[in-house]
N, CA, C and O atoms as a Tinker XYZ file with bonds, in Angstrom:
   520  protein
     1  N     16.239000   12.503000   -9.386000    73     2
     2  CA    15.691000   11.281000   -8.823000    64     1     3
     3  C     14.177000   11.212000   -9.038000    63     2     4     5
     4  O     13.652000   10.167000   -9.423000    81     3
     5  N     13.481000   12.314000   -8.793000    73     3     6
     6  CA    12.026000   12.330000   -8.948000    64     5     7
     7  C     11.638000   12.060000  -10.396000    63     6     8     9
     8  O     10.668000   11.349000  -10.656000    81     7
     9  N     12.385000   12.618000  -11.331000    73     7    10
    10  CA    12.103000   12.405000  -12.750000    64     9    11
    11  C     12.319000   10.943000  -13.123000    63    10    12    13
    12  O     11.510000   10.357000  -13.843000    81    11
    13  N     13.406000   10.355000  -12.635000    73    11    14
    14  CA    13.684000    8.940000  -12.911000    64    13    15
    15  C     12.582000    8.059000  -12.326000    63    14    16    17
    16  O     12.119000    7.123000  -12.977000    81    15
    17  N     12.167000    8.361000  -11.101000    73    15    18
    18  CA    11.108000    7.596000  -10.450000    64    17    19
    19  C      9.797000    7.742000  -11.213000    63    18    20    21
    20  O      9.086000    6.760000  -11.428000    81    19
    21  N      9.484000    8.950000  -11.614000    73    19    22
    22  CA     8.258000    9.213000  -12.368000    64    21    23
    23  C      8.267000    8.458000  -13.695000    63    22    24    25
    24  O      7.254000    7.871000  -14.076000    81    23
    25  N      9.387000    8.465000  -14.396000    73    23    26
    26  CA     9.506000    7.736000  -15.666000    64    25    27
    27  C      9.355000    6.235000  -15.462000    63    26    28    29
    28  O      8.699000    5.558000  -16.254000    81    27
    29  N      9.963000    5.715000  -14.393000    73    27    30
    30  CA     9.865000    4.278000  -14.090000    64    29    31
    31  C      8.409000    3.894000  -13.819000    63    30    32    33
    32  O      7.921000    2.894000  -14.346000    81    31
    33  N      7.725000    4.678000  -13.008000    73    31    34
    34  CA     6.332000    4.372000  -12.655000    64    33    35
    35  C      5.425000    4.492000  -13.875000    63    34    36    37
    36  O      4.467000    3.730000  -14.008000    81    35
    37  N      5.711000    5.433000  -14.762000    73    35    38
    38  CA     4.913000    5.592000  -15.975000    64    37    39
    39  C      5.034000    4.368000  -16.887000    63    38    40    41
    40  O      4.083000    4.019000  -17.587000    81    39
    41  N      6.195000    3.721000  -16.880000    73    39    42
    42  CA     6.427000    2.561000  -17.730000    64    41    43
    43  C      5.891000    1.266000  -17.117000    63    42    44    45
    44  O      5.506000    0.348000  -17.841000    81    43
    45  N      5.868000    1.193000  -15.798000    73    43    46
    46  CA     5.492000   -0.038000  -15.104000    64    45    47
    47  C      4.018000   -0.005000  -14.697000    63    46    48    49
    48  O      3.366000    1.038000  -14.757000    81    47
    49  N      3.517000   -1.147000  -14.290000    73    47    50
    50  CA     2.144000   -1.274000  -13.821000    64    49    51
    51  C      2.047000   -0.714000  -12.396000    63    50    52    53
    52  O      2.643000   -1.259000  -11.467000    81    51
    53  N      1.297000    0.369000  -12.239000    73    51    54
    54  CA     1.188000    1.018000  -10.928000    64    53    55
    55  C      0.568000    0.094000   -9.881000    63    54    56    57
    56  O      0.942000    0.144000   -8.709000    81    55
    57  N     -0.367000   -0.741000  -10.293000    73    55    58
    58  CA    -0.987000   -1.700000   -9.362000    64    57    59
    59  C      0.081000   -2.638000   -8.792000    63    58    60    61
    60  O      0.107000   -2.907000   -7.591000    81    59
    61  N      0.954000   -3.125000   -9.662000    73    59    62
    62  CA     1.998000   -4.063000   -9.248000    64    61    63
    63  C      2.999000   -3.380000   -8.303000    63    62    64    65
    64  O      3.390000   -3.953000   -7.286000    81    63
    65  N      3.402000   -2.172000   -8.643000    73    63    66
    66  CA     4.333000   -1.425000   -7.786000    64    65    67
    67  C      3.693000   -1.180000   -6.429000    63    66    68    69
    68  O      4.346000   -1.340000   -5.398000    81    67
    69  N      2.422000   -0.793000   -6.417000    73    67    70
    70  CA     1.712000   -0.534000   -5.164000    64    69    71
    71  C      1.647000   -1.779000   -4.301000    63    70    72    73
    72  O      1.835000   -1.705000   -3.087000    81    71
    73  N      1.378000   -2.936000   -4.923000    73    71    74
    74  CA     1.319000   -4.194000   -4.166000    64    73    75
    75  C      2.670000   -4.512000   -3.533000    63    74    76    77
    76  O      2.739000   -4.931000   -2.378000    81    75
    77  N      3.752000   -4.307000   -4.303000    73    75    78
    78  CA     5.096000   -4.579000   -3.790000    64    77    79
    79  C      5.427000   -3.692000   -2.592000    63    78    80    81
    80  O      6.120000   -4.116000   -1.667000    81    79
    81  N      4.925000   -2.453000   -2.618000    73    79    82
    82  CA     5.205000   -1.496000   -1.545000    64    81    83
    83  C      4.156000   -1.529000   -0.428000    63    82    84    85
    84  O      4.291000   -0.833000    0.578000    81    83
    85  N      3.106000   -2.344000   -0.615000    73    83    86
    86  CA     1.996000   -2.444000    0.354000    64    85    87
    87  C      1.313000   -1.096000    0.588000    63    86    88    89
    88  O      0.993000   -0.733000    1.720000    81    87
    89  N      1.098000   -0.367000   -0.499000    73    87    90
    90  CA     0.378000    0.904000   -0.435000    64    89    91
    91  C     -0.647000    0.937000   -1.560000    63    90    92    93
    92  O     -0.582000    0.128000   -2.485000    81    91
    93  N     -1.585000    1.861000   -1.487000    73    91    94
    94  CA    -2.565000    2.022000   -2.552000    64    93    95
    95  C     -1.993000    2.825000   -3.711000    63    94    96    97
    96  O     -1.015000    3.556000   -3.555000    81    95
    97  N     -2.617000    2.677000   -4.874000    73    95    98
    98  CA    -2.185000    3.428000   -6.056000    64    97    99
    99  C     -2.269000    4.936000   -5.794000    63    98   100   101
   100  O     -1.349000    5.656000   -6.185000    81    99
   101  N     -3.345000    5.457000   -5.142000    73    99   102
   102  CA    -3.377000    6.898000   -4.875000    64   101   103
   103  C     -2.214000    7.366000   -4.001000    63   102   104   105
   104  O     -1.686000    8.461000   -4.195000    81   103
   105  N     -1.818000    6.530000   -3.037000    73   103   106
   106  CA    -0.678000    6.891000   -2.179000    64   105   107
   107  C      0.611000    6.906000   -2.984000    63   106   108   109
   108  O      1.441000    7.797000   -2.806000    81   107
   109  N      0.786000    5.936000   -3.859000    73   107   110
   110  CA     1.966000    5.912000   -4.736000    64   109   111
   111  C      2.027000    7.176000   -5.582000    63   110   112   113
   112  O      3.080000    7.805000   -5.691000    81   111
   113  N      0.899000    7.549000   -6.181000    73   111   114
   114  CA     0.861000    8.750000   -7.024000    64   113   115
   115  C      1.151000    9.992000   -6.194000    63   114   116   117
   116  O      1.843000   10.898000   -6.659000    81   115
   117  N      0.632000   10.044000   -4.972000    73   115   118
   118  CA     0.867000   11.174000   -4.076000    64   117   119
   119  C      2.354000   11.317000   -3.766000    63   118   120   121
   120  O      2.888000   12.426000   -3.757000    81   119
   121  N      3.015000   10.198000   -3.514000    73   119   122
   122  CA     4.456000   10.221000   -3.217000    64   121   123
   123  C      5.238000   10.760000   -4.409000    63   122   124   125
   124  O      6.108000   11.616000   -4.252000    81   123
   125  N      4.926000   10.258000   -5.592000    73   123   126
   126  CA     5.627000   10.709000   -6.801000    64   125   127
   127  C      5.375000   12.197000   -7.034000    63   126   128   129
   128  O      6.307000   12.951000   -7.316000    81   127
   129  N      4.108000   12.621000   -6.915000    73   127   130
   130  CA     3.784000   14.041000   -7.115000    64   129   131
   131  C      4.526000   14.930000   -6.135000    63   130   132   133
   132  O      5.009000   16.001000   -6.504000    81   131
   133  N      4.617000   14.495000   -4.895000    73   131   134
   134  CA     5.305000   15.301000   -3.876000    64   133   135
   135  C      6.804000   15.375000   -4.127000    63   134   136   137
   136  O      7.424000   16.410000   -3.883000    81   135
   137  N      7.387000   14.291000   -4.610000    73   135   138
   138  CA     8.823000   14.308000   -4.910000    64   137   139
   139  C      9.153000   15.264000   -6.051000    63   138   140   141
   140  O     10.277000   15.760000   -6.135000    81   139
   141  N      8.195000   15.525000   -6.924000    73   139   142
   142  CA     8.398000   16.447000   -8.041000    64   141   143
   143  C      8.389000   17.908000   -7.590000    63   142   144   145
   144  O      8.867000   18.779000   -8.316000    81   143
   145  N      7.857000   18.183000   -6.410000    73   143   146
   146  CA     7.726000   19.559000   -5.922000    64   145   147
   147  C      9.053000   20.070000   -5.359000    63   146   148   149
   148  O      9.972000   19.293000   -5.103000    81   147
   149  N      9.135000   21.377000   -5.173000    73   147   150
   150  CA    10.326000   21.999000   -4.602000    64   149   151
   151  C     10.434000   21.722000   -3.110000    63   150   152   153
   152  O      9.506000   21.196000   -2.496000    81   151
   153  N     11.569000   22.079000   -2.540000    73   151   154
   154  CA    11.842000   21.810000   -1.134000    64   153   155
   155  C     10.836000   22.487000   -0.200000    63   154   156   157
   156  O     10.476000   21.897000    0.819000    81   155
   157  N     10.372000   23.689000   -0.503000    73   155   158
   158  CA     9.466000   24.407000    0.381000    64   157   159
   159  C      7.998000   24.057000    0.194000    63   158   160   161
   160  O      7.137000   24.614000    0.875000    81   159
   161  N      7.707000   23.150000   -0.711000    73   159   162
   162  CA     6.316000   22.795000   -1.014000    64   161   163
   163  C      5.698000   21.991000    0.128000    63   162   164   165
   164  O      6.337000   21.089000    0.670000    81   163
   165  N      4.458000   22.316000    0.493000    73   163   166
   166  CA     3.726000   21.584000    1.524000    64   165   167
   167  C      2.411000   21.122000    0.908000    63   166   168   169
   168  O      1.530000   21.940000    0.642000    81   167
   169  N      2.272000   19.818000    0.679000    73   167   170
   170  CA     1.093000   19.279000    0.006000    64   169   171
   171  C     -0.197000   19.556000    0.758000    63   170   172   173
   172  O     -1.267000   19.581000    0.148000    81   171
   173  N     -0.124000   19.761000    2.051000    73   171   174
   174  CA    -1.334000   19.997000    2.852000    64   173   175
   175  C     -2.019000   21.300000    2.477000    63   174   176   177
   176  O     -3.212000   21.459000    2.734000    81   175
   177  N     -1.298000   22.232000    1.880000    73   175   178
   178  CA    -1.897000   23.505000    1.487000    64   177   179
   179  C     -2.936000   23.345000    0.391000    63   178   180   181
   180  O     -3.795000   24.212000    0.228000    81   179
   181  N     -2.876000   22.244000   -0.371000    73   179   182
   182  CA    -3.807000   22.026000   -1.470000    64   181   183
   183  C     -5.155000   21.475000   -1.011000    63   182   184   185
   184  O     -6.135000   21.541000   -1.753000    81   183
   185  N     -5.212000   20.934000    0.207000    73   183   186
   186  CA    -6.460000   20.355000    0.677000    64   185   187
   187  C     -7.481000   21.440000    0.953000    63   186   188   189
   188  O     -7.137000   22.556000    1.343000    81   187
   189  N     -8.742000   21.095000    0.745000    73   187   190
   190  CA    -9.817000   22.019000    1.095000    64   189   191
   191  C     -9.766000   22.297000    2.591000    63   190   192   193
   192  O     -9.220000   21.515000    3.369000    81   191
   193  N    -10.340000   23.416000    2.970000    73   191   194
   194  CA   -10.410000   23.737000    4.393000    64   193   195
   195  C    -11.215000   22.658000    5.107000    63   194   196   197
   196  O    -12.158000   22.093000    4.552000    81   195
   197  N    -10.832000   22.389000    6.331000    73   195   198
   198  CA   -11.544000   21.396000    7.121000    64   197   199
   199  C    -12.969000   21.853000    7.373000    63   198   200   201
   200  O    -13.250000   23.051000    7.412000    81   199
   201  N    -13.839000   20.919000    7.538000    73   199   202
   202  CA   -15.217000   21.227000    7.894000    64   201   203
   203  C    -15.425000   20.681000    9.303000    63   202   204   205
   204  O    -15.903000   19.563000    9.493000    81   203
   205  N    -15.054000   21.497000   10.277000    73   203   206
   206  CA   -15.192000   21.105000   11.665000    64   205   207
   207  C    -16.469000   21.695000   12.227000    63   206   208   209
   208  O    -16.957000   22.722000   11.754000    81   207
   209  N    -16.996000   21.049000   13.223000    73   207   210
   210  CA   -18.201000   21.547000   13.854000    64   209   211
   211  C    -17.860000   22.810000   14.661000    63   210   212   213
   212  O    -16.877000   22.840000   15.400000    81   211
   213  N    -18.688000   23.843000   14.505000    73   211   214
   214  CA   -18.488000   25.101000   15.235000    64   213   215
   215  C    -18.541000   24.839000   16.736000    63   214   216   217
   216  O    -19.368000   24.061000   17.210000    81   215
   217  N    -17.664000   25.484000   17.468000    73   215   218
   218  CA   -17.652000   25.358000   18.920000    64   217   219
   219  C    -16.859000   24.171000   19.429000    63   218   220   221
   220  O    -16.696000   24.015000   20.640000    81   219
   221  N    -16.365000   23.336000   18.538000    73   219   222
   222  CA   -15.579000   22.169000   18.950000    64   221   223
   223  C    -14.113000   22.458000   18.626000    63   222   224   225
   224  O    -13.630000   22.136000   17.540000    81   223
   225  N    -13.421000   23.065000   19.577000    73   223   226
   226  CA   -12.039000   23.449000   19.315000    64   225   227
   227  C    -11.045000   22.859000   20.307000    63   226   228   229
   228  O     -9.835000   22.971000   20.111000    81   227
   229  N    -11.543000   22.231000   21.371000    73   227   230
   230  CA   -10.672000   21.654000   22.401000    64   229   231
   231  C    -11.113000   20.230000   22.694000    63   230   232   233
   232  O    -12.256000   19.850000   22.436000    81   231
   233  N    -10.198000   19.458000   23.230000    73   231   234
   234  CA   -10.490000   18.083000   23.610000    64   233   235
   235  C    -11.677000   18.020000   24.579000    63   234   236   237
   236  O    -12.469000   17.077000   24.548000    81   235
   237  N    -11.784000   19.025000   25.427000    73   235   238
   238  CA   -12.864000   19.060000   26.419000    64   237   239
   239  C    -14.240000   19.280000   25.779000    63   238   240   241
   240  O    -15.262000   18.999000   26.405000    81   239
   241  N    -14.275000   19.778000   24.537000    73   239   242
   242  CA   -15.547000   20.078000   23.860000    64   241   243
   243  C    -16.225000   18.842000   23.272000    63   242   244   245
   244  O    -17.424000   18.872000   22.997000    81   243
   245  N    -15.480000   17.761000   23.075000    73   243   246
   246  CA   -16.062000   16.593000   22.425000    64   245   247
   247  C    -16.509000   15.557000   23.453000    63   246   248   249
   248  O    -15.981000   15.490000   24.563000    81   247
   249  N    -17.487000   14.756000   23.059000    73   247   250
   250  CA   -18.029000   13.735000   23.952000    64   249   251
   251  C    -18.317000   12.468000   23.158000    63   250   252   253
   252  O    -18.517000   12.521000   21.944000    81   251
   253  N    -18.338000   11.333000   23.843000    73   251   254
   254  CA   -18.667000   10.062000   23.197000    64   253   255
   255  C    -20.016000   10.185000   22.494000    63   254   256   257
   256  O    -20.976000   10.721000   23.048000    81   255
   257  N    -20.066000    9.680000   21.271000    73   255   258
   258  CA   -21.291000    9.723000   20.486000    64   257   259
   259  C    -21.356000   10.881000   19.507000    63   258   260   261
   260  O    -22.183000   10.874000   18.595000    81   259
   261  N    -20.486000   11.886000   19.685000    73   259   262
   262  CA   -20.471000   13.042000   18.783000    64   261   263
   263  C    -19.980000   12.615000   17.403000    63   262   264   265
   264  O    -18.984000   11.899000   17.293000    81   263
   265  N    -20.672000   13.050000   16.349000    73   263   266
   266  CA   -20.273000   12.759000   14.970000    64   265   267
   267  C    -19.588000   13.998000   14.400000    63   266   268   269
   268  O    -20.128000   15.103000   14.460000    81   267
   269  N    -18.383000   13.797000   13.843000    73   267   270
   270  CA   -17.570000   14.894000   13.302000    64   269   271
   271  C    -16.995000   14.502000   11.948000    63   270   272   273
   272  O    -16.982000   13.326000   11.585000    81   271
   273  N    -16.524000   15.490000   11.212000    73   271   274
   274  CA   -15.761000   15.221000   10.000000    64   273   275
   275  C    -14.311000   15.587000   10.251000    63   274   276   277
   276  O    -14.009000   16.415000   11.110000    81   275
   277  N    -13.432000   14.976000    9.511000    73   275   278
   278  CA   -12.012000   15.256000    9.659000    64   277   279
   279  C    -11.252000   14.791000    8.437000    63   278   280   281
   280  O    -11.839000   14.386000    7.434000    81   279
   281  N     -9.943000   14.855000    8.538000    73   279   282
   282  CA    -9.065000   14.484000    7.424000    64   281   283
   283  C     -8.017000   13.490000    7.931000    63   282   284   285
   284  O     -7.457000   13.657000    9.014000    81   283
   285  N     -7.761000   12.446000    7.123000    73   283   286
   286  CA    -6.766000   11.427000    7.461000    64   285   287
   287  C     -5.375000   12.058000    7.363000    63   286   288   289
   288  O     -4.982000   12.564000    6.312000    81   287
   289  N     -4.638000   12.018000    8.480000    73   287   290
   290  CA    -3.294000   12.596000    8.501000    64   289   291
   291  C     -2.189000   11.551000    8.490000    63   290   292   293
   292  O     -1.044000   11.854000    8.155000    81   291
   293  N     -2.535000   10.309000    8.859000    73   291   294
   294  CA    -1.542000    9.237000    8.859000    64   293   295
   295  C     -2.279000    7.904000    8.837000    63   294   296   297
   296  O     -3.329000    7.751000    9.461000    81   295
   297  N     -1.717000    6.946000    8.115000    73   295   298
   298  CA    -2.282000    5.600000    8.060000    64   297   299
   299  C     -1.201000    4.630000    8.516000    63   298   300   301
   300  O     -0.069000    4.676000    8.035000    81   299
   301  N     -1.561000    3.751000    9.450000    73   299   302
   302  CA    -0.615000    2.771000    9.991000    64   301   303
   303  C     -1.212000    1.372000    9.875000    63   302   304   305
   304  O     -2.341000    1.208000    9.413000    81   303
   305  N     -0.445000    0.364000   10.298000    73   303   306
   306  CA    -0.945000   -1.011000   10.299000    64   305   307
   307  C     -2.099000   -1.187000   11.282000    63   306   308   309
   308  O     -2.959000   -2.045000   11.085000    81   307
   309  N     -2.117000   -0.377000   12.338000    73   307   310
   310  CA    -3.140000   -0.551000   13.372000    64   309   311
   311  C     -4.316000    0.407000   13.241000    63   310   312   313
   312  O     -5.254000    0.331000   14.035000    81   311
   313  N     -4.291000    1.299000   12.269000    73   311   314
   314  CA    -5.421000    2.215000   12.090000    64   313   315
   315  C     -5.036000    3.481000   11.357000    63   314   316   317
   316  O     -4.044000    3.520000   10.629000    81   315
   317  N     -5.842000    4.526000   11.560000    73   315   318
   318  CA    -5.609000    5.801000   10.881000    64   317   319
   319  C     -5.809000    6.948000   11.862000    63   318   320   321
   320  O     -6.719000    6.919000   12.690000    81   319
   321  N     -4.951000    7.953000   11.761000    73   319   322
   322  CA    -5.065000    9.139000   12.594000    64   321   323
   323  C     -5.828000   10.207000   11.835000    63   322   324   325
   324  O     -5.587000   10.439000   10.650000    81   323
   325  N     -6.759000   10.861000   12.538000    73   323   326
   326  CA    -7.678000   11.801000   11.921000    64   325   327
   327  C     -7.613000   13.150000   12.645000    63   326   328   329
   328  O     -7.718000   13.216000   13.870000    81   327
   329  N     -7.437000   14.220000   11.868000    73   327   330
   330  CA    -7.519000   15.583000   12.406000    64   329   331
   331  C     -8.988000   15.957000   12.448000    63   330   332   333
   332  O     -9.633000   16.088000   11.407000    81   331
   333  N     -9.521000   16.128000   13.661000    73   331   334
   334  CA   -10.933000   16.484000   13.819000    64   333   335
   335  C    -11.104000   17.922000   14.320000    63   334   336   337
   336  O    -12.214000   18.343000   14.646000    81   335
   337  N    -10.008000   18.664000   14.377000    73   335   338
   338  CA   -10.090000   20.083000   14.682000    64   337   339
   339  C    -10.078000   20.461000   16.143000    63   338   340   341
   340  O    -10.480000   21.569000   16.498000    81   339
   341  N     -9.618000   19.552000   17.009000    73   339   342
   342  CA    -9.599000   19.877000   18.438000    64   341   343
   343  C     -8.175000   19.949000   18.989000    63   342   344   345
   344  O     -7.974000   19.898000   20.203000    81   343
   345  N     -7.193000   20.068000   18.103000    73   343   346
   346  CA    -5.808000   20.209000   18.530000    64   345   347
   347  C     -5.108000   18.895000   18.797000    63   346   348   349
   348  O     -3.919000   18.888000   19.115000    81   347
   349  N     -5.802000   17.800000   18.679000    73   347   350
   350  CA    -5.244000   16.469000   18.908000    64   349   351
   351  C     -5.872000   15.522000   17.902000    63   350   352   353
   352  O     -7.092000   15.514000   17.741000    81   351
   353  N     -5.064000   14.729000   17.227000    73   351   354
   354  CA    -5.607000   13.763000   16.273000    64   353   355
   355  C     -6.228000   12.589000   17.002000    63   354   356   357
   356  O     -5.719000   12.142000   18.029000    81   355
   357  N     -7.332000   12.093000   16.464000    73   355   358
   358  CA    -7.957000   10.893000   16.992000    64   357   359
   359  C     -7.499000    9.682000   16.203000    63   358   360   361
   360  O     -6.959000    9.814000   15.104000    81   359
   361  N     -7.716000    8.498000   16.769000    73   359   362
   362  CA    -7.318000    7.251000   16.120000    64   361   363
   363  C     -8.544000    6.403000   15.820000    63   362   364   365
   364  O     -9.372000    6.146000   16.695000    81   363
   365  N     -8.643000    5.973000   14.565000    73   363   366
   366  CA    -9.617000    4.946000   14.201000    64   365   367
   367  C     -8.838000    3.638000   14.172000    63   366   368   369
   368  O     -8.032000    3.414000   13.269000    81   367
   369  N     -9.073000    2.780000   15.151000    73   367   370
   370  CA    -8.406000    1.481000   15.173000    64   369   371
   371  C     -8.974000    0.646000   14.025000    63   370   372   373
   372  O    -10.134000    0.819000   13.651000    81   371
   373  N     -8.163000   -0.262000   13.462000    73   371   374
   374  CA    -8.620000   -1.077000   12.335000    64   373   375
   375  C     -9.911000   -1.819000   12.654000    63   374   376   377
   376  O    -10.718000   -2.066000   11.758000    81   375
   377  N    -10.112000   -2.173000   13.906000    73   375   378
   378  CA   -11.332000   -2.889000   14.288000    64   377   379
   379  C    -12.570000   -1.995000   14.189000    63   378   380   381
   380  O    -13.693000   -2.499000   14.198000    81   379
   381  N    -12.379000   -0.681000   14.094000    73   379   382
   382  CA   -13.484000    0.271000   14.002000    64   381   383
   383  C    -13.613000    0.865000   12.600000    63   382   384   385
   384  O    -14.323000    1.851000   12.404000    81   383
   385  N    -12.924000    0.262000   11.621000    73   383   386
   386  CA   -12.972000    0.764000   10.245000    64   385   387
   387  C    -13.989000    0.014000    9.389000    63   386   388   389
   388  O    -14.194000    0.367000    8.228000    81   387
   389  N    -14.621000   -1.002000    9.937000    73   387   390
   390  CA   -15.666000   -1.762000    9.237000    64   389   391
   391  C    -15.180000   -2.323000    7.900000    63   390   392   393
   392  O    -15.929000   -2.371000    6.925000    81   391
   393  N    -13.909000   -2.746000    7.872000    73   391   394
   394  CA   -13.351000   -3.335000    6.661000    64   393   395
   395  C    -12.979000   -2.347000    5.575000    63   394   396   397
   396  O    -12.504000   -2.754000    4.515000    81   395
   397  N    -13.180000   -1.067000    5.809000    73   395   398
   398  CA   -12.856000   -0.048000    4.803000    64   397   399
   399  C    -11.395000    0.358000    4.910000    63   398   400   401
   400  O    -10.774000    0.252000    5.968000    81   399
   401  N    -10.871000    0.821000    3.795000    73   399   402
   402  CA    -9.511000    1.362000    3.739000    64   401   403
   403  C     -9.609000    2.871000    3.555000    63   402   404   405
   404  O    -10.498000    3.360000    2.858000    81   403
   405  N     -8.704000    3.596000    4.174000    73   403   406
   406  CA    -8.619000    5.041000    3.967000    64   405   407
   407  C     -7.222000    5.371000    3.483000    63   406   408   409
   408  O     -6.273000    4.624000    3.723000    81   407
   409  N     -7.107000    6.482000    2.808000    73   407   410
   410  CA    -5.821000    6.953000    2.278000    64   409   411
   411  C     -5.498000    8.305000    2.902000    63   410   412   413
   412  O     -6.389000    9.030000    3.345000    81   411
   413  N     -4.235000    8.624000    2.927000    73   411   414
   414  CA    -3.783000    9.920000    3.400000    64   413   415
   415  C     -4.535000   11.025000    2.678000    63   414   416   417
   416  O     -4.591000   11.041000    1.449000    81   415
   417  N     -5.116000   11.954000    3.441000    73   415   418
   418  CA    -5.822000   13.082000    2.856000    64   417   419
   419  C     -7.312000   12.893000    2.704000    63   418   420   421
   420  O     -8.024000   13.869000    2.471000    81   419
   421  N     -7.824000   11.650000    2.830000    73   419   422
   422  CA    -9.277000   11.431000    2.728000    64   421   423
   423  C    -10.029000   12.248000    3.771000    63   422   424   425
   424  O     -9.591000   12.374000    4.914000    81   423
   425  N    -11.185000   12.809000    3.351000    73   423   426
   426  CA   -12.119000   13.403000    4.309000    64   425   427
   427  C    -13.005000   12.275000    4.804000    63   426   428   429
   428  O    -13.478000   11.458000    4.014000    81   427
   429  N    -13.229000   12.229000    6.108000    73   427   430
   430  CA   -14.008000   11.146000    6.692000    64   429   431
   431  C    -15.018000   11.680000    7.699000    63   430   432   433
   432  O    -14.843000   12.757000    8.269000    81   431
   433  N    -16.075000   10.908000    7.904000    73   431   434
   434  CA   -17.031000   11.184000    8.958000    64   433   435
   435  C    -16.789000   10.131000   10.029000    63   434   436   437
   436  O    -16.755000    8.934000    9.742000    81   435
   437  N    -16.619000   10.592000   11.275000    73   435   438
   438  CA   -16.288000    9.695000   12.376000    64   437   439
   439  C    -17.190000    9.953000   13.578000    63   438   440   441
   440  O    -17.794000   11.016000   13.717000    81   439
   441  N    -17.258000    8.941000   14.438000    73   439   442
   442  CA   -17.987000    9.098000   15.698000    64   441   443
   443  C    -16.998000    8.921000   16.832000    63   442   444   445
   444  O    -16.180000    8.001000   16.812000    81   443
   445  N    -17.072000    9.807000   17.827000    73   443   446
   446  CA   -16.215000    9.695000   19.003000    64   445   447
   447  C    -16.712000    8.504000   19.817000    63   446   448   449
   448  O    -17.887000    8.441000   20.179000    81   447
   449  N    -15.807000    7.551000   20.105000    73   447   450
   450  CA   -16.221000    6.429000   20.951000    64   449   451
   451  C    -15.657000    6.544000   22.358000    63   450   452   453
   452  O    -16.230000    6.004000   23.305000    81   451
   453  N    -14.534000    7.245000   22.501000    73   451   454
   454  CA   -14.002000    7.517000   23.843000    64   453   455
   455  C    -12.929000    8.593000   23.755000    63   454   456   457
   456  O    -12.390000    8.886000   22.688000    81   455
   457  N    -12.639000    9.172000   24.920000    73   455   458
   458  CA   -11.533000   10.140000   24.997000    64   457   459
   459  C    -10.888000   10.008000   26.361000    63   458   460   461
   460  O    -11.548000    9.703000   27.354000    81   459
   461  N     -9.595000   10.243000   26.389000    73   459   462
   462  CA    -8.824000   10.199000   27.629000    64   461   463
   463  C     -8.059000   11.519000   27.700000    63   462   464   465
   464  O     -6.996000   11.667000   27.097000    81   463
   465  N     -8.614000   12.471000   28.442000    73   463   466
   466  CA    -8.018000   13.809000   28.500000    64   465   467
   467  C     -6.620000   13.757000   29.103000    63   466   468   469
   468  O     -5.719000   14.447000   28.625000    81   467
   469  N     -6.420000   12.945000   30.153000    73   467   470
   470  CA    -5.102000   12.865000   30.794000    64   469   471
   471  C     -4.017000   12.426000   29.822000    63   470   472   473
   472  O     -2.913000   12.969000   29.838000    81   471
   473  N     -4.320000   11.462000   28.987000    73   471   474
   474  CA    -3.339000   10.943000   28.034000    64   473   475
   475  C     -3.451000   11.615000   26.676000    63   474   476   477
   476  O     -2.618000   11.377000   25.802000    81   475
   477  N     -4.472000   12.457000   26.481000    73   475   478
   478  CA    -4.650000   13.167000   25.223000    64   477   479
   479  C     -5.005000   12.246000   24.072000    63   478   480   481
   480  O     -4.542000   12.451000   22.950000    81   479
   481  N     -5.823000   11.232000   24.334000    73   479   482
   482  CA    -6.165000   10.245000   23.309000    64   481   483
   483  C     -7.660000   10.311000   22.997000    63   482   484   485
   484  O     -8.497000   10.517000   23.876000    81   483
   485  N     -7.958000   10.128000   21.703000    73   483   486
   486  CA    -9.335000   10.139000   21.224000    64   485   487
   487  C     -9.549000    8.879000   20.400000    63   486   488   489
   488  O     -8.823000    8.633000   19.437000    81   487
   489  N    -10.544000    8.081000   20.775000    73   487   490
   490  CA   -10.892000    6.884000   20.013000    64   489   491
   491  C    -12.045000    7.203000   19.075000    63   490   492   493
   492  O    -13.037000    7.807000   19.483000    81   491
   493  N    -11.912000    6.796000   17.814000    73   491   494
   494  CA   -12.908000    7.105000   16.803000    64   493   495
   495  C    -13.413000    5.838000   16.123000    63   494   496   497
   496  O    -12.745000    4.804000   16.124000    81   495
   497  N    -14.603000    5.940000   15.544000    73   495   498
   498  CA   -15.173000    4.896000   14.694000    64   497   499
   499  C    -15.437000    5.518000   13.331000    63   498   500   501
   500  O    -15.994000    6.612000   13.244000    81   499
   501  N    -15.040000    4.827000   12.264000    73   499   502
   502  CA   -15.263000    5.317000   10.910000    64   501   503
   503  C    -16.724000    5.115000   10.520000    63   502   504   505
   504  O    -17.234000    3.996000   10.575000    81   503
   505  N    -17.392000    6.187000   10.131000    73   503   506
   506  CA   -18.764000    6.097000    9.655000    64   505   507
   507  C    -18.795000    6.085000    8.125000    63   506   508   509
   508  O    -19.506000    5.281000    7.523000    81   507
   509  N    -18.022000    6.979000    7.498000    73   507   510
   510  CA   -17.978000    7.000000    6.034000    64   509   511
   511  C    -16.758000    7.777000    5.551000    63   510   512   513
   512  O    -16.209000    8.622000    6.258000    81   511
   513  N    -16.353000    7.461000    4.316000    73   511   514
   514  CA   -15.316000    8.217000    3.624000    64   513   515
   515  C    -16.056000    9.169000    2.702000    63   514   516   517
   516  O    -16.852000    8.735000    1.868000    81   515
   517  N    -15.801000   10.461000    2.845000    73   515   518
   518  CA   -16.537000   11.480000    2.092000    64   517   519
   519  C    -15.879000   11.780000    0.758000    63   518   520
   520  O    -16.372000   12.615000    0.000000    81   519
């Protein structure tokens, strides 16, 4: 199946396929590349090590206004989830993305805008895609 899909995508316009699927070309390529891998393959192992701020390892360590780097772990219609190294992913709502698009795996610089320890939620603002 992966070979057939790869051959089809190689013959067709990737931009057009991406538009039909409502995803970016890099995401389409990532999906195809991952389907070519074996069952035990984990694409996350290929990413560079995170660059987290020293001493920031728990939700209690971060505060509004803190600037951190992280990696995009999921992209949805309402925003993107970011691993910032505190054991809980933060959310950049689309209204805080400043019109920018992010893709799965992008390294980003974000600012903490709020946190709710009881609910385990972290609100982020996108500063830049690294």
